[in-house]
XYZ file of C-alpha atoms in Angstrom:
584
model
C 120.075 134.046 87.187
C 122.757 131.573 87.057
C 125.160 133.344 89.587
C 122.018 133.428 91.842
C 121.074 129.934 91.465
C 124.873 128.875 92.173
C 125.037 130.924 95.290
C 121.630 129.714 96.605
C 123.214 126.028 95.926
C 126.253 126.813 97.664
C 124.711 127.828 100.652
C 122.100 125.095 100.621
C 125.215 122.704 100.483
C 126.571 123.890 103.847
C 123.029 123.810 105.225
C 122.683 120.259 104.202
C 125.964 119.531 105.856
C 125.112 120.813 109.198
C 123.666 118.494 111.695
C 120.427 119.916 113.313
C 119.974 119.217 116.656
C 116.235 119.417 116.354
C 114.092 118.241 113.480
C 110.332 117.805 112.692
C 109.370 114.194 112.699
C 107.903 112.637 109.709
C 104.179 112.747 109.544
C 101.960 109.637 110.094
C 101.450 108.885 106.334
C 98.075 107.280 107.415
C 95.368 109.987 107.822
C 91.709 108.939 108.943
C 88.778 111.353 108.990
C 87.625 109.863 112.192
C 89.209 107.730 114.753
C 90.730 105.008 112.697
C 87.896 105.045 110.106
C 87.800 106.497 106.543
C 91.540 106.455 105.996
C 94.104 107.345 103.245
C 97.716 106.155 102.891
C 100.611 107.156 101.023
C 104.409 106.604 101.315
C 106.977 108.738 103.242
C 107.408 110.765 99.841
C 103.652 111.566 99.657
C 103.287 110.145 96.072
C 103.021 106.790 94.626
C 104.249 106.184 90.987
C 101.077 107.059 89.588
C 100.388 110.170 91.922
C 97.557 108.304 93.745
C 96.580 108.385 97.274
C 95.101 104.935 98.520
C 91.971 104.707 100.648
C 90.756 102.321 103.158
C 87.868 101.861 105.144
C 89.700 101.276 108.578
C 93.222 100.942 110.068
C 93.999 98.425 112.961
C 97.008 98.808 115.493
C 97.605 95.267 117.187
C 99.910 95.417 119.847
C 100.152 91.772 120.390
C 100.165 88.659 118.177
C 96.805 87.653 119.664
C 95.424 90.869 118.441
C 96.717 90.434 115.169
C 95.211 87.129 114.763
C 91.794 88.442 115.870
C 92.064 91.175 113.195
C 92.872 88.854 110.463
C 90.373 86.300 111.314
C 87.575 89.131 111.476
C 88.901 90.661 107.794
C 88.832 86.941 106.457
C 85.352 86.158 107.693
C 84.320 89.370 106.104
C 86.202 88.769 102.985
C 87.742 92.185 103.237
C 90.931 93.289 101.474
C 93.815 93.656 103.862
C 97.405 95.246 103.545
C 99.897 95.927 106.040
C 101.532 99.496 106.896
C 104.856 99.827 108.291
C 105.939 102.730 110.521
C 107.577 105.162 108.076
C 106.367 103.603 104.782
C 109.458 103.803 102.736
C 108.148 101.619 99.841
C 107.863 103.656 96.667
C 105.342 101.151 94.639
C 101.810 100.772 96.003
C 102.573 97.678 98.219
C 100.240 99.160 100.916
C 97.226 99.861 98.906
C 93.975 97.893 99.586
C 91.715 97.532 96.539
C 88.840 100.215 96.682
C 87.865 101.980 99.588
C 86.575 99.309 101.758
C 90.062 97.409 102.684
C 91.581 97.599 105.949
C 95.184 98.433 106.763
C 97.262 96.652 109.603
C 99.687 98.763 110.963
C 102.728 97.405 113.019
C 103.648 100.646 114.633
C 102.944 98.890 118.174
C 104.482 95.243 117.131
C 107.728 96.685 118.184
C 109.265 94.746 120.640
C 112.373 92.496 120.849
C 110.910 89.216 122.369
C 114.515 87.317 122.940
C 118.034 87.381 122.436
C 119.808 84.355 122.902
C 123.629 85.247 123.135
C 124.783 81.609 122.937
C 123.240 80.774 120.015
C 123.535 84.407 118.651
C 120.155 84.467 117.643
C 117.435 87.364 117.987
C 113.656 87.438 117.913
C 111.787 90.482 117.327
C 108.115 91.723 116.174
C 107.887 92.773 112.673
C 107.213 96.450 113.489
C 110.854 96.783 114.928
C 112.806 99.124 113.043
C 116.401 98.343 111.768
C 117.676 101.140 114.339
C 116.260 99.229 117.313
C 117.452 95.916 116.060
C 121.072 97.053 115.752
C 121.030 98.953 118.942
C 119.608 95.879 120.908
C 121.871 93.339 119.344
C 124.931 95.555 120.222
C 123.818 95.760 123.884
C 124.192 92.106 123.660
C 127.320 92.069 122.013
C 125.987 90.944 118.691
C 125.478 92.184 115.179
C 123.490 91.918 112.358
C 126.537 91.642 109.688
C 124.862 93.296 106.710
C 122.093 95.811 106.469
C 120.291 98.601 104.378
C 122.147 101.929 105.054
C 118.700 104.075 106.137
C 117.630 102.518 109.518
C 114.026 103.797 109.312
C 112.855 100.370 108.176
C 111.065 97.980 109.838
C 112.236 94.096 109.893
C 108.800 92.965 108.391
C 108.994 95.722 105.767
C 112.460 95.245 104.710
C 112.220 91.443 104.506
C 109.095 91.986 102.379
C 110.854 93.940 99.683
C 114.169 92.278 100.018
C 116.097 95.141 101.207
C 119.948 94.599 101.536
C 123.281 96.234 102.262
C 126.573 95.300 100.316
C 128.653 92.301 100.348
C 129.561 89.150 98.244
C 131.032 87.652 101.537
C 129.391 85.167 103.472
C 125.624 84.521 103.031
C 125.462 87.836 101.201
C 123.942 91.298 101.631
C 120.336 90.593 102.151
C 118.876 90.656 105.421
C 116.316 87.853 104.629
C 119.311 85.564 104.290
C 119.727 85.721 107.994
C 116.485 84.610 108.931
C 116.155 81.422 110.627
C 112.527 81.356 111.541
C 109.509 83.473 110.881
C 105.763 83.458 111.811
C 103.097 84.708 109.673
C 99.434 85.297 110.125
C 97.316 84.490 107.073
C 93.653 83.742 106.362
C 92.436 80.654 107.524
C 89.441 78.221 107.046
C 86.403 78.191 109.416
C 87.983 75.371 111.252
C 91.333 77.444 111.718
C 88.968 80.439 113.251
C 89.421 82.497 109.772
C 93.187 83.004 110.757
C 96.106 80.594 109.887
C 99.277 80.976 112.037
C 102.376 79.658 110.404
C 105.708 79.275 112.454
C 108.209 78.693 109.741
C 111.996 77.663 110.051
C 114.425 75.350 108.098
C 112.250 72.386 108.640
C 109.672 73.881 106.345
C 112.185 75.784 104.384
C 110.118 75.923 101.077
C 107.409 77.908 102.673
C 110.058 79.805 104.501
C 112.089 80.775 101.078
C 108.680 81.939 100.108
C 108.028 84.089 103.158
C 111.419 85.575 103.296
C 110.558 88.156 100.365
C 106.796 88.088 99.930
C 105.706 91.427 98.752
C 103.267 91.407 101.847
C 101.083 89.127 99.748
C 101.386 85.884 102.109
C 99.844 87.621 105.348
C 101.231 89.468 108.004
C 104.713 88.925 109.634
C 104.478 88.586 113.298
C 107.703 87.650 114.459
C 111.085 87.155 112.999
C 114.149 85.385 114.370
C 117.703 86.381 112.690
C 121.178 84.727 112.993
C 123.702 87.211 114.227
C 127.289 87.479 114.768
C 129.599 88.723 117.531
C 129.807 92.715 117.554
C 133.200 93.522 115.554
C 135.072 96.615 114.146
C 135.390 97.993 110.739
C 137.889 100.337 108.834
C 136.345 102.430 106.388
C 138.075 104.819 103.624
C 136.869 106.458 100.452
C 138.788 106.513 97.625
C 138.072 108.583 94.290
C 139.378 107.208 90.851
C 138.644 107.790 87.196
C 136.074 105.583 85.989
C 137.626 104.389 82.618
C 138.210 100.931 84.042
C 135.003 100.736 86.457
C 133.784 97.647 84.338
C 136.713 95.770 84.793
C 137.027 96.803 88.528
C 133.581 96.125 89.967
C 133.699 92.211 90.049
C 137.272 92.060 91.799
C 136.623 95.147 94.227
C 133.621 93.417 95.634
C 135.645 90.079 96.462
C 138.566 92.279 98.135
C 136.392 94.163 100.820
C 133.988 92.746 102.883
C 131.639 95.828 102.868
C 132.774 97.290 99.547
C 130.478 99.616 97.556
C 130.863 102.174 94.615
C 129.422 105.544 94.092
C 129.443 106.441 90.462
C 129.625 109.750 89.009
C 129.347 109.084 85.327
C 129.151 112.772 83.617
C 132.357 113.605 85.913
C 133.893 110.346 84.915
C 134.814 109.449 88.411
C 133.812 106.398 90.766
C 134.185 106.614 94.784
C 135.384 103.213 95.973
C 134.552 102.204 99.681
C 137.313 100.392 101.023
C 135.462 99.011 104.098
C 136.604 95.776 105.929
C 136.265 93.879 109.214
C 139.148 94.424 111.695
C 140.169 93.296 115.248
C 137.717 94.718 117.868
C 141.244 95.577 119.903
C 141.874 98.384 117.233
C 141.331 101.782 118.744
C 138.642 104.045 117.280
C 135.107 105.068 117.815
C 133.964 106.003 114.359
C 130.467 107.138 113.757
C 128.585 107.357 110.281
C 125.596 109.887 110.241
C 125.200 110.120 106.357
C 124.620 113.771 105.613
C 121.693 113.543 103.171
C 119.809 111.523 106.147
C 120.168 114.336 108.647
C 117.867 116.763 109.651
C 117.758 120.001 107.371
C 116.694 123.550 107.359
C 113.454 123.674 105.432
C 114.669 126.872 103.781
C 117.899 125.147 102.642
C 116.041 122.438 101.092
C 113.626 124.882 99.500
C 116.540 126.735 97.949
C 117.927 123.588 96.615
C 114.918 122.647 95.083
C 114.186 126.096 93.745
C 117.466 125.921 91.906
C 116.699 122.455 90.465
C 113.224 123.531 89.303
C 114.708 126.528 87.596
C 117.612 124.326 85.725
C 114.915 122.138 84.597
C 112.700 125.015 83.424
C 115.428 126.778 81.568
C 116.961 123.384 80.107
C 120.362 124.386 81.878
C 122.702 121.124 81.827
C 125.588 123.318 82.654
C 124.064 124.617 85.948
C 123.151 120.960 86.918
C 126.814 120.015 86.117
C 128.049 122.788 88.189
C 125.516 122.067 91.173
C 126.603 118.299 90.885
C 130.154 119.050 91.354
C 129.414 121.467 94.214
C 127.269 118.845 96.064
C 129.486 115.704 95.321
C 132.655 117.550 96.468
C 130.944 118.859 99.751
C 130.221 115.196 100.413
C 133.483 114.193 99.921
C 135.072 117.010 101.963
C 132.944 116.100 104.767
C 133.643 112.375 104.479
C 129.983 111.809 103.690
C 129.072 112.120 107.235
C 131.782 109.760 108.857
C 133.613 110.999 111.842
C 136.412 109.256 113.730
C 135.033 110.008 117.039
C 131.369 110.929 116.634
C 132.061 114.765 116.451
C 134.800 115.430 113.693
C 136.421 114.035 110.755
C 140.283 114.095 110.988
C 141.010 111.401 108.041
C 140.959 107.897 106.952
C 140.710 105.292 107.930
C 137.657 105.681 110.120
C 137.498 102.842 112.790
C 134.693 101.795 114.896
C 132.433 99.264 115.858
C 130.008 97.786 113.386
C 126.507 99.166 115.027
C 128.062 102.771 114.641
C 128.846 102.634 111.053
C 126.233 100.119 109.372
C 123.254 102.372 109.184
C 121.902 105.959 109.964
C 119.074 108.324 109.623
C 119.386 110.848 112.477
C 116.748 112.924 110.685
C 114.221 110.558 112.392
C 115.299 111.944 115.882
C 112.577 114.732 116.583
C 110.809 116.678 118.631
C 108.235 119.149 116.920
C 109.893 122.285 115.603
C 106.931 123.626 113.213
C 108.877 122.209 110.151
C 111.672 124.727 110.541
C 113.847 121.260 109.942
C 112.914 117.909 108.332
C 114.046 114.925 106.584
C 114.841 116.139 103.264
C 112.383 114.176 101.277
C 109.389 115.391 103.682
C 106.290 115.874 101.638
C 105.170 118.902 103.761
C 107.785 121.286 102.563
C 109.535 122.177 99.502
C 111.977 119.612 99.416
C 113.053 116.589 97.460
C 110.925 115.072 95.190
C 112.246 112.400 93.055
C 111.985 109.163 90.922
C 114.187 105.901 92.114
C 115.124 103.158 89.601
C 116.892 100.228 91.259
C 117.761 97.123 89.774
C 120.452 94.449 90.317
C 122.665 93.150 86.983
C 124.448 89.827 87.207
C 128.124 90.238 87.785
C 128.770 88.054 84.403
C 127.320 90.726 82.569
C 127.702 93.738 84.351
C 130.815 95.148 82.819
C 129.003 95.501 79.390
C 126.169 97.369 81.158
C 128.492 99.891 82.534
C 130.230 100.308 79.199
C 126.939 100.999 77.609
C 126.345 103.510 80.157
C 129.448 105.102 79.366
C 128.930 105.178 75.751
C 125.672 107.214 76.228
C 127.768 109.773 78.348
C 129.978 109.920 75.393
C 127.313 110.986 73.242
C 125.673 113.532 75.686
C 128.229 114.367 78.715
C 126.001 116.408 80.697
C 123.033 114.056 80.594
C 123.579 112.269 83.726
C 124.501 115.519 85.900
C 121.233 115.218 87.316
C 121.917 111.937 89.043
C 124.854 113.372 90.645
C 123.011 116.183 92.336
C 121.581 113.076 94.178
C 125.163 112.032 94.689
C 125.395 109.567 91.672
C 124.792 105.972 91.092
C 125.148 103.873 94.116
C 126.388 100.207 93.358
C 125.893 97.555 96.273
C 126.734 93.985 95.994
C 124.117 91.350 96.489
C 124.566 87.378 96.401
C 122.384 84.964 94.795
C 119.532 83.776 97.509
C 117.708 80.490 98.356
C 114.647 83.092 98.739
C 111.997 82.566 95.765
C 111.789 86.247 94.836
C 115.621 87.045 96.220
C 118.416 87.421 93.723
C 119.240 84.768 91.225
C 122.926 85.339 90.692
C 125.724 87.447 92.244
C 125.091 90.749 90.992
C 125.677 94.542 91.325
C 122.760 96.628 92.397
C 122.366 99.980 91.017
C 120.479 102.841 93.075
C 119.687 105.695 90.776
C 117.996 108.941 92.072
C 116.648 111.752 89.924
C 114.521 114.623 89.526
C 110.545 114.478 89.365
C 108.617 117.474 88.406
C 105.653 118.307 90.495
C 103.706 118.743 87.230
C 103.203 115.316 85.862
C 102.824 116.520 82.179
C 106.153 118.189 82.251
C 109.037 116.128 80.773
C 112.548 116.013 82.273
C 115.848 117.081 81.000
C 117.579 114.377 79.390
C 114.594 112.235 79.892
C 115.431 110.001 77.056
C 118.924 109.075 78.429
C 117.659 107.901 81.755
C 114.845 105.861 80.196
C 117.314 104.325 77.988
C 119.316 103.154 81.092
C 116.641 101.743 82.609
C 115.532 99.665 79.580
C 119.126 98.671 79.053
C 119.496 97.184 82.329
C 115.950 95.612 82.671
C 115.545 94.253 79.365
C 118.962 93.822 77.377
C 120.696 92.851 80.757
C 117.806 90.980 82.347
C 118.219 93.115 85.459
C 116.025 92.400 88.614
C 114.001 95.083 90.437
C 114.181 96.181 94.067
C 110.703 95.457 94.922
C 110.566 98.514 97.283
C 111.801 100.945 94.793
C 111.239 101.921 91.067
C 108.717 103.192 88.630
C 106.428 100.929 87.149
C 108.306 100.029 83.969
C 111.053 98.158 85.746
C 108.530 95.737 86.985
C 107.425 94.804 83.429
C 107.400 91.019 83.058
C 109.587 90.900 86.151
C 108.390 87.688 87.540
C 109.355 85.786 84.533
C 113.049 86.168 85.222
C 112.874 84.247 88.806
C 113.360 80.378 88.397
C 111.203 79.451 91.489
C 108.234 81.946 90.514
C 106.130 79.073 90.165
C 106.771 77.828 93.423
C 106.368 80.999 95.257
C 102.695 81.393 93.563
C 101.821 77.899 94.941
C 102.704 79.031 98.340
C 100.712 82.334 97.655
C 97.691 80.250 96.624
C 98.262 77.810 99.994
C 98.327 80.886 102.225
C 95.884 83.111 100.837
C 93.735 81.406 98.527
C 91.042 84.471 98.345
C 93.874 86.899 97.733
C 92.905 89.100 100.412
C 96.485 90.289 100.877
C 96.875 91.059 97.337
C 95.951 94.092 95.344
C 95.834 95.325 91.756
C 99.476 96.283 91.645
C 100.967 93.113 93.326
C 98.833 90.878 90.889
C 100.033 92.695 87.782
C 103.647 92.591 89.273
C 103.215 88.865 89.710
C 101.804 88.364 86.277
C 98.198 87.231 87.487
C 96.345 90.313 85.785
C 97.912 91.787 83.215
C 101.096 93.998 83.459
C 101.814 97.148 85.297
C 101.856 99.439 82.493
C 99.230 102.280 82.522
C 98.704 103.057 79.033
C 97.543 106.656 78.708
C 98.827 110.046 77.352
C 101.829 111.251 79.031
C 102.356 107.886 80.836
C 105.894 107.302 79.652
C 106.858 110.924 81.518
C 105.993 109.300 84.795
C 107.661 105.642 84.115
C 104.066 104.401 84.036
C 104.679 102.745 80.613
C 107.277 102.384 77.640
C 106.267 104.548 75.010
C 104.991 103.216 71.772
C 103.513 106.373 70.180
C 104.220 109.920 70.838
C 101.310 110.775 72.694
C 102.884 108.613 75.606
C 105.401 111.366 75.874
C 104.887 115.300 75.529
C 104.586 115.913 71.752
C 103.582 119.678 72.615
C 106.820 120.426 74.247
C 108.845 118.560 71.523
C 109.151 115.193 73.317
C 108.390 112.051 70.877
C 108.867 108.523 71.146
C 112.112 107.454 69.691
C 114.413 104.374 69.629
C 117.286 104.681 72.019
C 120.817 105.915 71.074
C 122.780 102.693 71.445
C 119.987 100.342 72.603
C 117.597 100.631 69.465
C 115.252 98.296 70.964
C 114.372 101.001 73.792
C 111.882 103.240 73.387
C 112.252 106.724 75.240
C 110.900 110.228 75.327
C 113.513 112.212 73.368
C 113.614 115.983 72.767
C 113.092 116.187 69.151
C 112.003 119.716 68.316
C 109.830 122.527 69.685
C 106.080 122.627 68.677
C 106.900 125.718 66.520
C 109.496 123.783 64.607
């Protein structure tokens, strides 16, 4: 059985590494039983953390700001709940859900135009439904560049701003896209004398409101348009270097200051870290490199199914050795293929990769998509048997991050195979973020940890080494005060989050001014913002899904031998640990 699994995985890794010309496009995450009425919405992964699918009475597709204003006014007059939906819906939490079944969804699919590029002032104004890919390409045509961005280009500007999405740097203003916003228009509920819709055009003259709107979780209204400060287009030089991780805690702070676009990928069970040496260079340097990240490419559905079947079998058989073998094969394959970097857009011939910033900063070619009957797909497409995962993403201040890394390393010493499951998803991505003026932005210069791990299709089944992953989350969030990525995470990472933001009160005051009826809020955002309880959902088995922190055995899976216990090195943690089988 083990040999069969490894053969399957080996074949699948090769399939994952091959660029497929065709790809089935992601399905529409909004589905309506009749034209734009009686609708459901989920995210691109097909499941929210609590596995619900949210409902709405209608969806509207404005194509102009005037149409958007009219739609918001009508909803305000009727006191209907409203949420904004983006094109590909990559936020994991329930940001897009309207409470109940009578709400209205506003899709920004058709608010997707570039409105103005001012080369002299190096600014660019776009509608909120413009994707990151569109922005990068349009800016490059004008000889301009957004200096830092997320690595996945299937995000919309409105969506990535609302969730605080970022790239990696400690240089300049930092890696968060919202810190390059110089003007922003928000359409919110209005009073009768406003025509029931209020249009606010924010810039540095009303900076307190701008700092609230830059990262808003969508609770202030609909972002209509955004103006970003850009830079002249430039070239970069990228090399990856693999090192032992023994001194990782000492290296992280200095490495981020040595290289402008530095990041680190950590394989804790392998004891290795991959350092991305990535710097701005002269545009006269020859090279036309391209970044087409392999896990973001279109992939044969059969290959994805083989990988998932292997992972399911490893979980079912409690086979950590199989997971570790799989992880080494996957990570070595990615390393040998330079993670999707090529020197000329076709072949990888060696480091450094030199090319223009717009060709290296972001990717996501699985979105390039004629229909092919799901022969190929994005790896996480919920219509196929592909990836199905949780994510935990949090930022820890550089002042304490060394101790957090050492705690994780101590856990690995106790359970050396425990984090091989993370390495099957290419380990822990560590990106640098700077303190921000945005009220819900980062409080300190920090290192962001992006962790992806297996999720079972059966919510009642625990995961292999579940306790170790839960302890890492609780270490990060409670012992080290980690801040959540607003567009990712299971519920437990948001527990008490708002108390960590010094300007939380100022944000809530702007929220009350913009939307006093809470029409753009939902139960989940109210909980996250501390307005209605917290985000924990207490029920049997809730800890398995990250919906609660266990306080009793029934929050885990006692019939399968998983009981609520203290952490191994962080005694304040409460985790679902495998203690015994039911027969024992």
